[in-house]
Amino acid sequence: MELYTLPGSPSARKVLAVIHHLGLAVDVHTLDFMKQETRQPGFLALNPNGMVPVLVDGGLTLWESCAINQYLVAKAGGSSLFPDDPAVRADVTRWQFWEQAHFNKAWGTLIFESIIKPRNGLGEPAAEVMAFFQQDLARFAPVLESHLAGRTYLVGDGVTLADYGLVCLEGYRSVTPFDWTPFPNINRYLDHMREQPAWVKAAPKATAVAA
């Protein structure tokens, strides 16, 4: 299997964390954002969206990080990361969808506007966009805060795919223009997840081969 990533990509890191957790052998190709390698015809043939991560396994080319992670569990022959029990699996999937559509969408947009754009010469933060997604994150953070009361993980008593998805932006927490102090459960949870061995191993590198 081959995985295409960009350095520092949160979505790619959550896939790398699952690869490390499962102990899978995957050749990792790290592309160059500044050279616009994700906009080149060869890469667009793999993912017409021009985004990472992309997994290639024989004749299968798969994009979208949550889909990739579910596939990796299947390739590993199953794992507690994505349990076989239908109700538990549905719960994991529910939180995967939620972080993508709501929590991390809002958080990620704030990161892009306030950090990524200025750092890469893409313009100044758009004030109206910032205000909208600060309100959006303030709307969804209490949902997570309440759910995490008395919990270490999102689903059950161990780490799942949902956790590796939700934690993917934790490295930007201290520099995100958002007040996290009213959310002690979220802070506790992110502090715990950032110490997970597979997450630590998936930290950004220029090149890597995961095994």
XYZ file of C-alpha atoms in Angstrom:
211
model
C 0.000 0.000 0.000
C 1.038 3.589 -0.680
C -0.072 6.761 1.094
C 0.273 10.285 -0.300
C 0.515 13.057 2.289
C 1.588 16.644 2.878
C 3.815 17.630 5.816
C 1.675 18.757 8.714
C -1.636 17.696 7.162
C -3.981 16.875 10.070
C -6.067 14.533 7.911
C -2.958 12.690 6.778
C -1.703 12.446 10.347
C -4.846 10.690 11.536
C -4.328 8.092 8.803
C -0.654 7.722 9.722
C -1.659 7.245 13.361
C -3.979 4.397 12.404
C -1.253 2.841 10.245
C 1.119 2.907 13.217
C -1.563 1.654 15.603
C -2.302 -1.317 13.351
C 1.350 -1.993 12.529
C 0.746 -1.942 8.781
C 3.522 -1.570 6.212
C 2.733 1.402 3.991
C 5.026 3.380 1.691
C 4.498 7.057 2.458
C 5.008 9.670 -0.266
C 5.276 13.173 1.187
C 4.399 15.844 -1.373
C 5.577 19.456 -1.486
C 2.800 21.974 -0.862
C 4.839 24.953 -2.035
C 5.568 23.225 -5.350
C 1.817 22.608 -5.727
C 2.406 18.903 -6.219
C -1.199 18.151 -5.271
C -2.293 20.237 -8.273
C -0.227 18.341 -10.824
C -1.947 16.047 -13.371
C -0.375 12.902 -11.951
C -1.754 13.529 -8.492
C -5.111 14.811 -9.744
C -5.496 11.478 -11.519
C -5.414 9.915 -8.049
C -7.637 12.499 -6.373
C -9.395 15.078 -8.562
C -10.033 17.140 -5.413
C -6.302 17.823 -5.177
C -6.171 16.910 -1.492
C -4.397 14.473 0.796
C -4.413 11.829 2.094
C -4.741 9.360 -0.753
C -4.249 5.616 -0.311
C -3.366 3.357 -3.234
C -3.679 -0.390 -2.745
C -3.306 -2.317 -5.970
C -6.205 -1.307 -8.182
C -7.911 0.704 -5.442
C -7.347 4.431 -5.079
C -9.075 5.812 -1.997
C -9.370 9.347 -0.694
C -11.125 10.832 2.360
C -9.329 10.086 5.611
C -12.229 8.447 7.443
C -12.883 6.066 4.548
C -9.168 5.266 4.378
C -9.038 4.477 8.092
C -12.026 2.154 7.908
C -10.394 0.380 4.973
C -7.104 0.031 6.870
C -8.887 -1.708 9.730
C -10.450 -4.125 7.244
C -7.036 -4.765 5.676
C -5.639 -5.518 9.125
C -8.307 -8.165 9.637
C -10.269 -6.146 12.158
C -9.389 -4.085 15.207
C -10.902 -2.571 18.322
C -10.347 0.744 16.538
C -13.519 -0.065 14.588
C -15.330 -2.844 16.475
C -17.489 -5.423 14.740
C -20.504 -4.820 16.986
C -22.998 -2.936 14.767
C -24.085 -0.477 17.453
C -20.537 0.378 18.507
C -19.385 0.642 14.908
C -22.275 2.995 14.153
C -21.324 5.125 17.157
C -17.705 5.370 15.985
C -18.904 6.304 12.506
C -21.284 8.891 13.940
C -18.409 10.692 15.688
C -16.263 10.461 12.565
C -18.990 12.205 10.587
C -19.531 14.766 13.347
C -15.910 15.827 13.623
C -15.638 16.164 9.842
C -18.897 18.021 9.310
C -19.013 20.206 12.411
C -16.316 20.384 15.099
C -13.140 20.056 13.058
C -14.662 21.864 10.087
C -15.114 24.959 12.248
C -11.782 24.550 14.034
C -9.911 23.815 10.819
C -11.330 26.881 9.096
C -10.142 29.079 11.963
C -6.688 27.535 11.656
C -6.635 28.102 7.906
C -7.733 31.716 8.124
C -5.584 32.774 11.068
C -2.430 30.686 10.538
C -2.166 28.891 7.197
C -3.160 31.811 4.955
C -0.727 34.370 6.411
C 2.079 31.829 6.749
C 1.853 30.793 3.106
C 1.216 34.174 1.518
C -2.417 33.378 0.759
C -3.809 36.635 2.062
C -5.033 38.066 5.329
C -7.641 36.365 7.518
C -11.207 37.106 6.426
C -12.851 38.719 9.443
C -16.379 37.624 8.550
C -15.260 34.023 8.017
C -13.386 34.053 11.317
C -16.406 35.395 13.182
C -18.762 32.833 11.641
C -16.604 29.828 12.477
C -15.733 31.064 15.954
C -19.470 31.069 16.597
C -19.774 27.663 14.954
C -17.026 26.169 17.117
C -18.611 27.746 20.187
C -21.842 26.010 19.183
C -20.352 22.534 18.839
C -17.709 22.544 21.580
C -20.327 22.226 24.357
C -21.670 19.084 22.660
C -18.251 17.464 22.920
C -17.616 18.874 26.395
C -20.806 17.288 27.707
C -20.162 13.953 25.995
C -16.649 13.691 27.449
C -17.776 14.135 31.049
C -16.547 11.013 32.817
C -15.086 9.592 29.601
C -11.524 9.023 28.457
C -12.441 8.171 24.860
C -15.301 9.080 22.553
C -16.710 5.551 22.331
C -16.236 2.802 24.892
C -13.150 2.230 27.001
C -10.424 2.388 24.362
C -9.169 4.461 21.478
C -11.113 4.147 18.213
C -10.999 5.671 14.753
C -13.227 8.434 16.086
C -10.540 9.536 18.542
C -7.781 9.651 15.947
C -10.083 11.810 13.845
C -11.115 14.225 16.554
C -7.582 14.803 17.838
C -6.109 15.647 14.445
C -6.025 19.428 15.026
C -4.756 19.352 18.611
C -1.350 20.731 17.653
C -3.000 24.058 16.812
C -5.031 24.369 20.005
C -2.821 26.932 21.733
C -2.639 29.206 18.675
C -6.264 28.979 17.544
C -8.190 32.228 18.146
C -10.726 30.500 20.367
C -11.142 30.396 24.143
C -10.771 26.778 25.303
C -10.869 27.559 29.030
C -14.618 26.849 29.427
C -14.036 23.302 28.148
C -11.943 21.357 30.690
C -13.142 17.977 29.442
C -12.058 18.755 25.881
C -8.665 19.968 27.091
C -8.202 16.870 29.252
C -9.211 14.624 26.368
C -6.891 16.292 23.854
C -4.015 16.245 26.353
C -4.529 12.511 26.793
C -4.900 11.723 23.104
C -1.806 13.665 22.081
C 0.262 11.236 24.179
C -1.044 8.129 22.424
C 2.010 6.265 21.042
C 0.632 5.951 17.512
C -0.262 9.642 17.449
C 3.239 10.597 18.572
C 4.777 8.371 15.887
C 2.616 10.066 13.257
C 4.078 13.502 13.979
C 5.001 15.418 10.788
C 8.182 14.345 9.048
C 9.700 15.294 5.697
C 9.639 11.674 4.526
C 8.557 8.478 6.188
C 7.895 4.821 5.717
C 5.394 3.534 8.220
C 5.561 -0.049 9.350
